[in-house]
Amino acid sequence: MIRSRVAFVLLCICVPLFVFGGNGDKKKKKQEEKWLEDAEYYFEEGDFLRALPLYKNLSDAHPDDAYYHYQLGICYLYKDDEKDQAVVHLEKARDLEPDLPRINFYLGRAYHLNYRFDDAIASFNKSMTDDNPNDKEKKEIQRYIQYCNNAKVIMQDTADVQIRNVGYPVNTDNSEYAPVISIDETTLIFTYRGVRSTGGLQDAKFRPDSTGDYYEDIFVSQKVGDRWLDPDPISNNINTNHHDACVATSNDGQILFIFKSTAKDGGDLYMSTLNGDVWSTPVNLGPNVNTPYWEGSCSLSSDGQLLYFASDRPGGMGGRDIYVSHRQSDGTWGPAENLGPAVNTPYNDDAPFIHPDGINLFFCSEGHNSMGGYDLFYTHFKNGAWQTPVNLGYPVNTPSNERYYTLTADGGTGYYSSDRRGGLGQQDIYTVTPGFQGEPPILALVVGFVTVNGTPANAKIDVTDSANGNTYGNYHSNAMSGKYLIALKPGNTYKVAIEVDGFDPYFEYVNVKGLDTYVQVNKDYNFVTPGDSLPRDTTQKMQPMVADSNDVLQKKIDDQLKDIRAQQNDQVYEQRVYQQLLKRHGSDYDSTVNYVVDLGTYQDPKDFDSTKLTTMGPIHREVLPDGMVRYSVGPFKTMLDAELYRSQLANKDSTIASNSEVVVYKSGVRQTIPSYYHTEYRRKDYVPRTDTKVVMSRQGTLNTTIGSNYGYNQIVNDYGTFQADGLTYKLEISDPKDTVFFAQFGKIETKTYPDGHVRYYLGPWNTLKEADDFRTNLVAKDSVAAKSLVTVFYFGQRKTVPEFFASPPCNDMPVDLTWFKDKSLNDTAVYRKFLALTGNYCHDGLIYTVQIGAYRHPENFKYPQLADLGPADIRNYNDSITRFTMRQFKTIREAEAFRQVVIKRGITDAWITATYKGERKTLEELIDANFYGANIQ
């Protein structure tokens, strides 16, 4: 028998036969012989998980037997939730018997899977010298060494994402993988392999066998709120005793692409269509797609005209490659075209997913700069070619296998499967948010329902380019639900035609030529039959309900764009995300995290009136290093507890309540909510706030530091020409592999930080604007530059732009103001030039203030419109003129911003004056003294 032969050969080579005492237990011997026979059989067949418990029994019975530890360690390499045990048993085997075949190679694999990359490299190198590998084995070892080196680089820059296991009931202790998510994220279709598989345990010929395997079936789960419902088998028309796996769906969810295999073929791609709630019998995609070789994954473009798929057919780059086929006029698929070396490698490249925007392709690969096994990548189609693929990074990718990536239309959430550590089964389905790390997708997603007299209808929806009549896409609403879905790419005006049997078509035109963001709108179409007053035998086609002028698709898209523009205001955006955080994380508890309600920071503690808050609990007082006093309440265990307290403040003191905010203390370190929950703030142009200091008086807010609602673009606008001693700006390259692109524009500086992090820079520049302009020009040349960022170096210390400008130093570098002498600052052009040159300068002892009035009879000057801005400073000078000024500022830029506020309140002759060491000076006097080119006199 095969089992006996395998067992005998392995035993002769690797271990001595069992040795028992003369009076040994024959029953025990027989049991162990059976364990070994079965274990060797399963191991030889590659069924390591079935072999594992048998070797475990043997290892427990013979703890000093190197061979059992060796075999058991190899099996643990495939046990996703216990891969650490592979290290334990393989090290034990090596210690007991250093000359075991390829022990160093398997130890290297164990270290690699457990993130011990340097140990793995050392073991692989030892395997090259000690294990006498053949040429094939040498290539394998070299490949694993490259995996380790890739991982060390990738993990230096952790992707700013959240990974979540989808969890029960989707994931179980069986295998769930290859998720297919509808682009509106309401339906999850996935491949399952376990106890619920059709046919149960079967042998290689799909016959019942209690020692066989479970084969693939397709399951479906629907989402209700934030919860996935219990999944069900998709259909008896699809699931069989053979392999049936889902690989893709059309954007409208009406077509499902399936991998099917039998004992007679390597596996082909099929298509099933949804009629109501019934899936049709799958149809083979034809000879241009399927061959006698393996074709096992695919993705359909949003217009239905391109099919991307993977195959291991001859003639490729090596292993599995990704191909594309064009739909022919008769509906069949044309000859396959290899995507070429930009995407495909000598190793396996698989599982393509083309985003509905048509220009971003996701796939998995064992090549490129994979961390090990399959990693997830994306590539962007630009200027007629696919760009260099980008690794999605850690923690999306790990040394294990990550495959089958799919993404919601807005790029908010990605779904994929992995056999990483910590899963519920052999393979589990995970989500990553945000799901898209490149430039956000630009798309108009239109979803809705088509009905006839309120009943769901099966409608044909044809979308054409209105300029030339070319077909963009053909869609259908679901006959059972009436639901439809269309994804429109930017750059065109489209004609949307909805046809229902027995009715005239209904047309709408949609202009998305200038679309520059993602929008999603709901639009329903209701077709109505004529009223009872019309003849029953009329042959005239019935008309759809005419859309109200306020309900046309174009207006819905335009209104959605207006809403998006409004939400891009930082304050609106922060508030919206904050409310989402309260829903998702409001009740989260972490013993290392506390929440505190800040009541305000005051220059003068007497300005804080706590009399109305006596019943609101103890108030904490903290004197800050700059002498300001901050008042707060807390700590609270959850964010929701803190927010509930904050909401109650409004009933006590509306002024304090409106300026209060919830902040986080993590292990004693203070952070704002946007800083602590930074991954939830996904907008690309948003810079999470750092600590915000709001300086208060009895009348309300006096001043807010730059940390509050202050984005990068605004900093560039306000501080673009800012200079100071020891200050430079550099362009930081986020991905080491992009250095080839950047190297053509200058010498790249490599800097290793104390934590081991290596960063790459171009530069330096003297001003932020110069560095930002350089970056903007590079982005125009290639989108790869969009991942770079401008960073600040102040006397050699690296800071981000928002960090540095949260409290910038004085810019007191000399500047010649001779040009401004004899010029009038009332001249708008002169004043603008003056602000641009000196707006960010400051000097010890020099304070700027805004003068709101100067009168010989001050009793006649009233300014009630400014009462909420704080008290005025009223001083009578030697010239018998009483001057009214408000606020004090370090820079002219800050003073000018407040002056504009005053002007809008009706004080149109407001002006900026200065005080130097207690002496009042006009701006003209400072110019005459050349106040940043020489000492002020």
JSON list of C-alpha atoms in Angstrom, two decimals, residues 167-339:
[
{"chain": "A", "resi": 167, "resn": "GLY", "atom": "CA", "xyz": [-16.01, 38.08, 11.92]},
{"chain": "A", "resi": 168, "resn": "TYR", "atom": "CA", "xyz": [-18.86, 35.71, 12.56]},
{"chain": "A", "resi": 169, "resn": "PRO", "atom": "CA", "xyz": [-21.20, 34.75, 10.92]},
{"chain": "A", "resi": 170, "resn": "VAL", "atom": "CA", "xyz": [-19.26, 35.29, 7.66]},
{"chain": "A", "resi": 171, "resn": "ASN", "atom": "CA", "xyz": [-15.95, 33.94, 8.93]},
{"chain": "A", "resi": 172, "resn": "THR", "atom": "CA", "xyz": [-15.91, 30.59, 10.72]},
{"chain": "A", "resi": 173, "resn": "ASP", "atom": "CA", "xyz": [-13.31, 27.98, 11.66]},
{"chain": "A", "resi": 174, "resn": "ASN", "atom": "CA", "xyz": [-13.50, 26.82, 8.03]},
{"chain": "A", "resi": 175, "resn": "SER", "atom": "CA", "xyz": [-12.15, 28.71, 5.00]},
{"chain": "A", "resi": 176, "resn": "GLU", "atom": "CA", "xyz": [-13.83, 31.85, 3.66]},
{"chain": "A", "resi": 177, "resn": "TYR", "atom": "CA", "xyz": [-12.11, 33.80, 0.91]},
{"chain": "A", "resi": 178, "resn": "ALA", "atom": "CA", "xyz": [-12.39, 35.57, -2.48]},
{"chain": "A", "resi": 179, "resn": "PRO", "atom": "CA", "xyz": [-14.92, 38.20, -1.31]},
{"chain": "A", "resi": 180, "resn": "VAL", "atom": "CA", "xyz": [-17.01, 39.94, -3.95]},
{"chain": "A", "resi": 181, "resn": "ILE", "atom": "CA", "xyz": [-18.64, 43.09, -2.60]},
{"chain": "A", "resi": 182, "resn": "SER", "atom": "CA", "xyz": [-21.35, 45.03, -4.40]},
{"chain": "A", "resi": 183, "resn": "ILE", "atom": "CA", "xyz": [-20.01, 48.52, -4.97]},
{"chain": "A", "resi": 184, "resn": "ASP", "atom": "CA", "xyz": [-22.71, 49.98, -2.72]},
{"chain": "A", "resi": 185, "resn": "GLU", "atom": "CA", "xyz": [-21.55, 47.53, 0.00]},
{"chain": "A", "resi": 186, "resn": "THR", "atom": "CA", "xyz": [-24.93, 45.88, 0.60]},
{"chain": "A", "resi": 187, "resn": "THR", "atom": "CA", "xyz": [-24.16, 42.35, -0.64]},
{"chain": "A", "resi": 188, "resn": "LEU", "atom": "CA", "xyz": [-21.16, 40.13, 0.08]},
{"chain": "A", "resi": 189, "resn": "ILE", "atom": "CA", "xyz": [-20.62, 37.04, -2.06]},
{"chain": "A", "resi": 190, "resn": "PHE", "atom": "CA", "xyz": [-17.69, 34.82, -1.13]},
{"chain": "A", "resi": 191, "resn": "THR", "atom": "CA", "xyz": [-16.17, 31.38, -1.54]},
{"chain": "A", "resi": 192, "resn": "TYR", "atom": "CA", "xyz": [-16.57, 28.88, 1.27]},
{"chain": "A", "resi": 193, "resn": "ARG", "atom": "CA", "xyz": [-14.83, 25.57, 1.89]},
{"chain": "A", "resi": 194, "resn": "GLY", "atom": "CA", "xyz": [-15.93, 23.58, 4.92]},
{"chain": "A", "resi": 195, "resn": "VAL", "atom": "CA", "xyz": [-18.58, 21.46, 6.56]},
{"chain": "A", "resi": 196, "resn": "ARG", "atom": "CA", "xyz": [-21.42, 23.17, 4.65]},
{"chain": "A", "resi": 197, "resn": "SER", "atom": "CA", "xyz": [-19.86, 22.44, 1.25]},
{"chain": "A", "resi": 198, "resn": "THR", "atom": "CA", "xyz": [-22.07, 20.60, -1.23]},
{"chain": "A", "resi": 199, "resn": "GLY", "atom": "CA", "xyz": [-21.19, 16.91, -1.31]},
{"chain": "A", "resi": 200, "resn": "GLY", "atom": "CA", "xyz": [-19.33, 16.94, 2.02]},
{"chain": "A", "resi": 201, "resn": "LEU", "atom": "CA", "xyz": [-15.93, 15.25, 2.17]},
{"chain": "A", "resi": 202, "resn": "GLN", "atom": "CA", "xyz": [-14.83, 13.93, -1.23]},
{"chain": "A", "resi": 203, "resn": "ASP", "atom": "CA", "xyz": [-11.79, 12.42, -2.89]},
{"chain": "A", "resi": 204, "resn": "ALA", "atom": "CA", "xyz": [-9.86, 13.90, -5.84]},
{"chain": "A", "resi": 205, "resn": "LYS", "atom": "CA", "xyz": [-12.50, 12.53, -8.24]},
{"chain": "A", "resi": 206, "resn": "PHE", "atom": "CA", "xyz": [-15.32, 14.20, -6.27]},
{"chain": "A", "resi": 207, "resn": "ARG", "atom": "CA", "xyz": [-16.58, 10.94, -4.78]},
{"chain": "A", "resi": 208, "resn": "PRO", "atom": "CA", "xyz": [-17.61, 10.70, -1.09]},
{"chain": "A", "resi": 209, "resn": "ASP", "atom": "CA", "xyz": [-14.60, 9.95, 1.09]},
{"chain": "A", "resi": 210, "resn": "SER", "atom": "CA", "xyz": [-14.43, 10.44, 4.85]},
{"chain": "A", "resi": 211, "resn": "THR", "atom": "CA", "xyz": [-10.68, 11.07, 4.51]},
{"chain": "A", "resi": 212, "resn": "GLY", "atom": "CA", "xyz": [-11.13, 13.45, 1.57]},
{"chain": "A", "resi": 213, "resn": "ASP", "atom": "CA", "xyz": [-11.53, 17.21, 1.28]},
{"chain": "A", "resi": 214, "resn": "TYR", "atom": "CA", "xyz": [-14.31, 19.76, 1.22]},
{"chain": "A", "resi": 215, "resn": "TYR", "atom": "CA", "xyz": [-14.72, 21.52, -2.11]},
{"chain": "A", "resi": 216, "resn": "GLU", "atom": "CA", "xyz": [-15.56, 25.13, -2.90]},
{"chain": "A", "resi": 217, "resn": "ASP", "atom": "CA", "xyz": [-19.06, 26.57, -2.80]},
{"chain": "A", "resi": 218, "resn": "ILE", "atom": "CA", "xyz": [-20.38, 30.13, -3.12]},
{"chain": "A", "resi": 219, "resn": "PHE", "atom": "CA", "xyz": [-22.25, 31.80, -0.25]},
{"chain": "A", "resi": 220, "resn": "VAL", "atom": "CA", "xyz": [-24.08, 35.14, 0.03]},
{"chain": "A", "resi": 221, "resn": "SER", "atom": "CA", "xyz": [-24.61, 37.50, 2.95]},
{"chain": "A", "resi": 222, "resn": "GLN", "atom": "CA", "xyz": [-26.69, 40.69, 3.05]},
{"chain": "A", "resi": 223, "resn": "LYS", "atom": "CA", "xyz": [-25.83, 43.72, 5.14]},
{"chain": "A", "resi": 224, "resn": "VAL", "atom": "CA", "xyz": [-28.38, 45.25, 7.50]},
{"chain": "A", "resi": 225, "resn": "GLY", "atom": "CA", "xyz": [-27.01, 48.38, 9.16]},
{"chain": "A", "resi": 226, "resn": "ASP", "atom": "CA", "xyz": [-23.45, 47.49, 10.17]},
{"chain": "A", "resi": 227, "resn": "ARG", "atom": "CA", "xyz": [-24.13, 43.76, 10.49]},
{"chain": "A", "resi": 228, "resn": "TRP", "atom": "CA", "xyz": [-23.70, 40.95, 7.99]},
{"chain": "A", "resi": 229, "resn": "LEU", "atom": "CA", "xyz": [-26.49, 38.41, 8.15]},
{"chain": "A", "resi": 230, "resn": "ASP", "atom": "CA", "xyz": [-26.02, 34.63, 8.24]},
{"chain": "A", "resi": 231, "resn": "PRO", "atom": "CA", "xyz": [-24.72, 33.59, 4.82]},
{"chain": "A", "resi": 232, "resn": "ASP", "atom": "CA", "xyz": [-26.60, 31.12, 2.63]},
{"chain": "A", "resi": 233, "resn": "PRO", "atom": "CA", "xyz": [-25.54, 28.96, -0.33]},
{"chain": "A", "resi": 234, "resn": "ILE", "atom": "CA", "xyz": [-26.08, 31.05, -3.44]},
{"chain": "A", "resi": 235, "resn": "SER", "atom": "CA", "xyz": [-28.06, 28.62, -5.64]},
{"chain": "A", "resi": 236, "resn": "ASN", "atom": "CA", "xyz": [-28.33, 24.96, -6.61]},
{"chain": "A", "resi": 237, "resn": "ASN", "atom": "CA", "xyz": [-27.88, 26.16, -10.20]},
{"chain": "A", "resi": 238, "resn": "ILE", "atom": "CA", "xyz": [-24.34, 27.24, -9.25]},
{"chain": "A", "resi": 239, "resn": "ASN", "atom": "CA", "xyz": [-23.07, 25.11, -6.37]},
{"chain": "A", "resi": 240, "resn": "THR", "atom": "CA", "xyz": [-22.20, 21.53, -7.27]},
{"chain": "A", "resi": 241, "resn": "ASN", "atom": "CA", "xyz": [-20.08, 18.71, -5.86]},
{"chain": "A", "resi": 242, "resn": "HIS", "atom": "CA", "xyz": [-17.12, 20.18, -7.77]},
{"chain": "A", "resi": 243, "resn": "HIS", "atom": "CA", "xyz": [-15.18, 23.41, -7.22]},
{"chain": "A", "resi": 244, "resn": "ASP", "atom": "CA", "xyz": [-17.50, 26.44, -7.55]},
{"chain": "A", "resi": 245, "resn": "ALA", "atom": "CA", "xyz": [-15.90, 29.72, -6.49]},
{"chain": "A", "resi": 246, "resn": "CYS", "atom": "CA", "xyz": [-17.01, 33.31, -6.96]},
{"chain": "A", "resi": 247, "resn": "VAL", "atom": "CA", "xyz": [-14.48, 35.61, -8.57]},
{"chain": "A", "resi": 248, "resn": "ALA", "atom": "CA", "xyz": [-16.30, 38.82, -9.61]},
{"chain": "A", "resi": 249, "resn": "THR", "atom": "CA", "xyz": [-19.60, 40.54, -10.26]},
{"chain": "A", "resi": 250, "resn": "SER", "atom": "CA", "xyz": [-20.74, 43.25, -12.64]},
{"chain": "A", "resi": 251, "resn": "ASN", "atom": "CA", "xyz": [-21.22, 46.71, -11.16]},
{"chain": "A", "resi": 252, "resn": "ASP", "atom": "CA", "xyz": [-25.00, 46.40, -11.22]},
{"chain": "A", "resi": 253, "resn": "GLY", "atom": "CA", "xyz": [-24.83, 43.02, -9.47]},
{"chain": "A", "resi": 254, "resn": "GLN", "atom": "CA", "xyz": [-26.73, 41.23, -12.23]},
{"chain": "A", "resi": 255, "resn": "ILE", "atom": "CA", "xyz": [-23.82, 39.11, -13.50]},
{"chain": "A", "resi": 256, "resn": "LEU", "atom": "CA", "xyz": [-21.67, 36.79, -11.40]},
{"chain": "A", "resi": 257, "resn": "PHE", "atom": "CA", "xyz": [-18.39, 35.35, -12.65]},
{"chain": "A", "resi": 258, "resn": "ILE", "atom": "CA", "xyz": [-17.53, 31.90, -11.32]},
{"chain": "A", "resi": 259, "resn": "PHE", "atom": "CA", "xyz": [-14.58, 29.56, -11.29]},
{"chain": "A", "resi": 260, "resn": "LYS", "atom": "CA", "xyz": [-15.57, 25.95, -11.86]},
{"chain": "A", "resi": 261, "resn": "SER", "atom": "CA", "xyz": [-13.39, 22.90, -12.14]},
{"chain": "A", "resi": 262, "resn": "THR", "atom": "CA", "xyz": [-13.92, 19.21, -12.68]},
{"chain": "A", "resi": 263, "resn": "ALA", "atom": "CA", "xyz": [-11.64, 16.19, -12.75]},
{"chain": "A", "resi": 264, "resn": "LYS", "atom": "CA", "xyz": [-11.26, 16.75, -16.53]},
{"chain": "A", "resi": 265, "resn": "ASP", "atom": "CA", "xyz": [-9.96, 20.33, -16.67]},
{"chain": "A", "resi": 266, "resn": "GLY", "atom": "CA", "xyz": [-7.67, 22.80, -14.93]},
{"chain": "A", "resi": 267, "resn": "GLY", "atom": "CA", "xyz": [-10.51, 25.17, -14.12]},
{"chain": "A", "resi": 268, "resn": "ASP", "atom": "CA", "xyz": [-12.47, 27.64, -16.27]},
{"chain": "A", "resi": 269, "resn": "LEU", "atom": "CA", "xyz": [-14.37, 30.90, -15.90]},
{"chain": "A", "resi": 270, "resn": "TYR", "atom": "CA", "xyz": [-18.16, 30.97, -16.21]},
{"chain": "A", "resi": 271, "resn": "MET", "atom": "CA", "xyz": [-20.90, 33.57, -16.06]},
{"chain": "A", "resi": 272, "resn": "SER", "atom": "CA", "xyz": [-24.31, 33.43, -14.36]},
{"chain": "A", "resi": 273, "resn": "THR", "atom": "CA", "xyz": [-27.02, 36.10, -14.64]},
{"chain": "A", "resi": 274, "resn": "LEU", "atom": "CA", "xyz": [-29.58, 37.11, -12.02]},
{"chain": "A", "resi": 275, "resn": "ASN", "atom": "CA", "xyz": [-33.24, 37.08, -12.99]},
{"chain": "A", "resi": 276, "resn": "GLY", "atom": "CA", "xyz": [-35.12, 38.40, -10.00]},
{"chain": "A", "resi": 277, "resn": "ASP", "atom": "CA", "xyz": [-33.73, 36.24, -7.22]},
{"chain": "A", "resi": 278, "resn": "VAL", "atom": "CA", "xyz": [-32.77, 33.26, -9.42]},
{"chain": "A", "resi": 279, "resn": "TRP", "atom": "CA", "xyz": [-29.25, 32.75, -10.72]},
{"chain": "A", "resi": 280, "resn": "SER", "atom": "CA", "xyz": [-29.01, 31.08, -14.10]},
{"chain": "A", "resi": 281, "resn": "THR", "atom": "CA", "xyz": [-26.97, 27.97, -14.86]},
{"chain": "A", "resi": 282, "resn": "PRO", "atom": "CA", "xyz": [-23.37, 29.20, -15.43]},
{"chain": "A", "resi": 283, "resn": "VAL", "atom": "CA", "xyz": [-22.18, 29.56, -19.04]},
{"chain": "A", "resi": 284, "resn": "ASN", "atom": "CA", "xyz": [-18.56, 29.10, -20.12]},
{"chain": "A", "resi": 285, "resn": "LEU", "atom": "CA", "xyz": [-16.90, 32.37, -21.22]},
{"chain": "A", "resi": 286, "resn": "GLY", "atom": "CA", "xyz": [-15.52, 30.77, -24.38]},
{"chain": "A", "resi": 287, "resn": "PRO", "atom": "CA", "xyz": [-12.20, 29.76, -25.93]},
{"chain": "A", "resi": 288, "resn": "ASN", "atom": "CA", "xyz": [-10.57, 33.20, -26.01]},
{"chain": "A", "resi": 289, "resn": "VAL", "atom": "CA", "xyz": [-10.74, 33.31, -22.23]},
{"chain": "A", "resi": 290, "resn": "ASN", "atom": "CA", "xyz": [-10.69, 29.65, -21.23]},
{"chain": "A", "resi": 291, "resn": "THR", "atom": "CA", "xyz": [-8.01, 27.19, -22.32]},
{"chain": "A", "resi": 292, "resn": "PRO", "atom": "CA", "xyz": [-6.99, 23.67, -21.25]},
{"chain": "A", "resi": 293, "resn": "TYR", "atom": "CA", "xyz": [-4.94, 25.46, -18.57]},
{"chain": "A", "resi": 294, "resn": "TRP", "atom": "CA", "xyz": [-6.03, 27.25, -15.39]},
{"chain": "A", "resi": 295, "resn": "GLU", "atom": "CA", "xyz": [-8.18, 30.40, -15.58]},
{"chain": "A", "resi": 296, "resn": "GLY", "atom": "CA", "xyz": [-9.37, 31.18, -12.09]},
{"chain": "A", "resi": 297, "resn": "SER", "atom": "CA", "xyz": [-10.08, 34.88, -11.43]},
{"chain": "A", "resi": 298, "resn": "CYS", "atom": "CA", "xyz": [-11.42, 37.89, -13.33]},
{"chain": "A", "resi": 299, "resn": "SER", "atom": "CA", "xyz": [-12.94, 41.37, -13.09]},
{"chain": "A", "resi": 300, "resn": "LEU", "atom": "CA", "xyz": [-15.33, 43.24, -15.40]},
{"chain": "A", "resi": 301, "resn": "SER", "atom": "CA", "xyz": [-14.94, 46.95, -16.20]},
{"chain": "A", "resi": 302, "resn": "SER", "atom": "CA", "xyz": [-17.81, 49.25, -15.23]},
{"chain": "A", "resi": 303, "resn": "ASP", "atom": "CA", "xyz": [-18.89, 49.68, -18.85]},
{"chain": "A", "resi": 304, "resn": "GLY", "atom": "CA", "xyz": [-18.86, 45.92, -19.38]},
{"chain": "A", "resi": 305, "resn": "GLN", "atom": "CA", "xyz": [-16.44, 46.12, -22.29]},
{"chain": "A", "resi": 306, "resn": "LEU", "atom": "CA", "xyz": [-13.21, 44.79, -20.73]},
{"chain": "A", "resi": 307, "resn": "LEU", "atom": "CA", "xyz": [-12.61, 41.55, -18.87]},
{"chain": "A", "resi": 308, "resn": "TYR", "atom": "CA", "xyz": [-9.39, 41.27, -16.85]},
{"chain": "A", "resi": 309, "resn": "PHE", "atom": "CA", "xyz": [-8.53, 37.70, -15.89]},
{"chain": "A", "resi": 310, "resn": "ALA", "atom": "CA", "xyz": [-5.67, 35.48, -14.69]},
{"chain": "A", "resi": 311, "resn": "SER", "atom": "CA", "xyz": [-4.33, 32.40, -16.44]},
{"chain": "A", "resi": 312, "resn": "ASP", "atom": "CA", "xyz": [-1.28, 30.13, -16.31]},
{"chain": "A", "resi": 313, "resn": "ARG", "atom": "CA", "xyz": [-1.42, 29.42, -20.06]},
{"chain": "A", "resi": 314, "resn": "PRO", "atom": "CA", "xyz": [1.90, 29.12, -21.93]},
{"chain": "A", "resi": 315, "resn": "GLY", "atom": "CA", "xyz": [3.50, 32.25, -23.35]},
{"chain": "A", "resi": 316, "resn": "GLY", "atom": "CA", "xyz": [3.15, 34.46, -20.29]},
{"chain": "A", "resi": 317, "resn": "MET", "atom": "CA", "xyz": [5.75, 36.18, -18.14]},
{"chain": "A", "resi": 318, "resn": "GLY", "atom": "CA", "xyz": [5.86, 33.19, -15.77]},
{"chain": "A", "resi": 319, "resn": "GLY", "atom": "CA", "xyz": [3.43, 31.42, -13.46]},
{"chain": "A", "resi": 320, "resn": "ARG", "atom": "CA", "xyz": [0.00, 33.02, -13.51]},
{"chain": "A", "resi": 321, "resn": "ASP", "atom": "CA", "xyz": [-0.36, 36.23, -15.51]},
{"chain": "A", "resi": 322, "resn": "ILE", "atom": "CA", "xyz": [-3.12, 38.83, -15.86]},
{"chain": "A", "resi": 323, "resn": "TYR", "atom": "CA", "xyz": [-4.73, 39.29, -19.26]},
{"chain": "A", "resi": 324, "resn": "VAL", "atom": "CA", "xyz": [-7.46, 41.51, -20.72]},
{"chain": "A", "resi": 325, "resn": "SER", "atom": "CA", "xyz": [-10.10, 40.63, -23.31]},
{"chain": "A", "resi": 326, "resn": "HIS", "atom": "CA", "xyz": [-12.39, 43.06, -25.19]},
{"chain": "A", "resi": 327, "resn": "ARG", "atom": "CA", "xyz": [-16.07, 42.38, -25.68]},
{"chain": "A", "resi": 328, "resn": "GLN", "atom": "CA", "xyz": [-16.90, 41.81, -29.35]},
{"chain": "A", "resi": 329, "resn": "SER", "atom": "CA", "xyz": [-19.93, 43.18, -31.19]},
{"chain": "A", "resi": 330, "resn": "ASP", "atom": "CA", "xyz": [-21.64, 39.79, -30.88]},
{"chain": "A", "resi": 331, "resn": "GLY", "atom": "CA", "xyz": [-21.18, 39.79, -27.11]},
{"chain": "A", "resi": 332, "resn": "THR", "atom": "CA", "xyz": [-18.36, 37.22, -27.04]},
{"chain": "A", "resi": 333, "resn": "TRP", "atom": "CA", "xyz": [-14.90, 37.90, -25.66]},
{"chain": "A", "resi": 334, "resn": "GLY", "atom": "CA", "xyz": [-12.02, 38.64, -28.02]},
{"chain": "A", "resi": 335, "resn": "PRO", "atom": "CA", "xyz": [-8.42, 37.36, -27.98]},
{"chain": "A", "resi": 336, "resn": "ALA", "atom": "CA", "xyz": [-6.62, 37.73, -24.66]},
{"chain": "A", "resi": 337, "resn": "GLU", "atom": "CA", "xyz": [-3.84, 40.32, -24.33]},
{"chain": "A", "resi": 338, "resn": "ASN", "atom": "CA", "xyz": [-1.13, 39.99, -21.67]},
{"chain": "A", "resi": 339, "resn": "LEU", "atom": "CA", "xyz": [-0.87, 43.17, -19.54]}
]
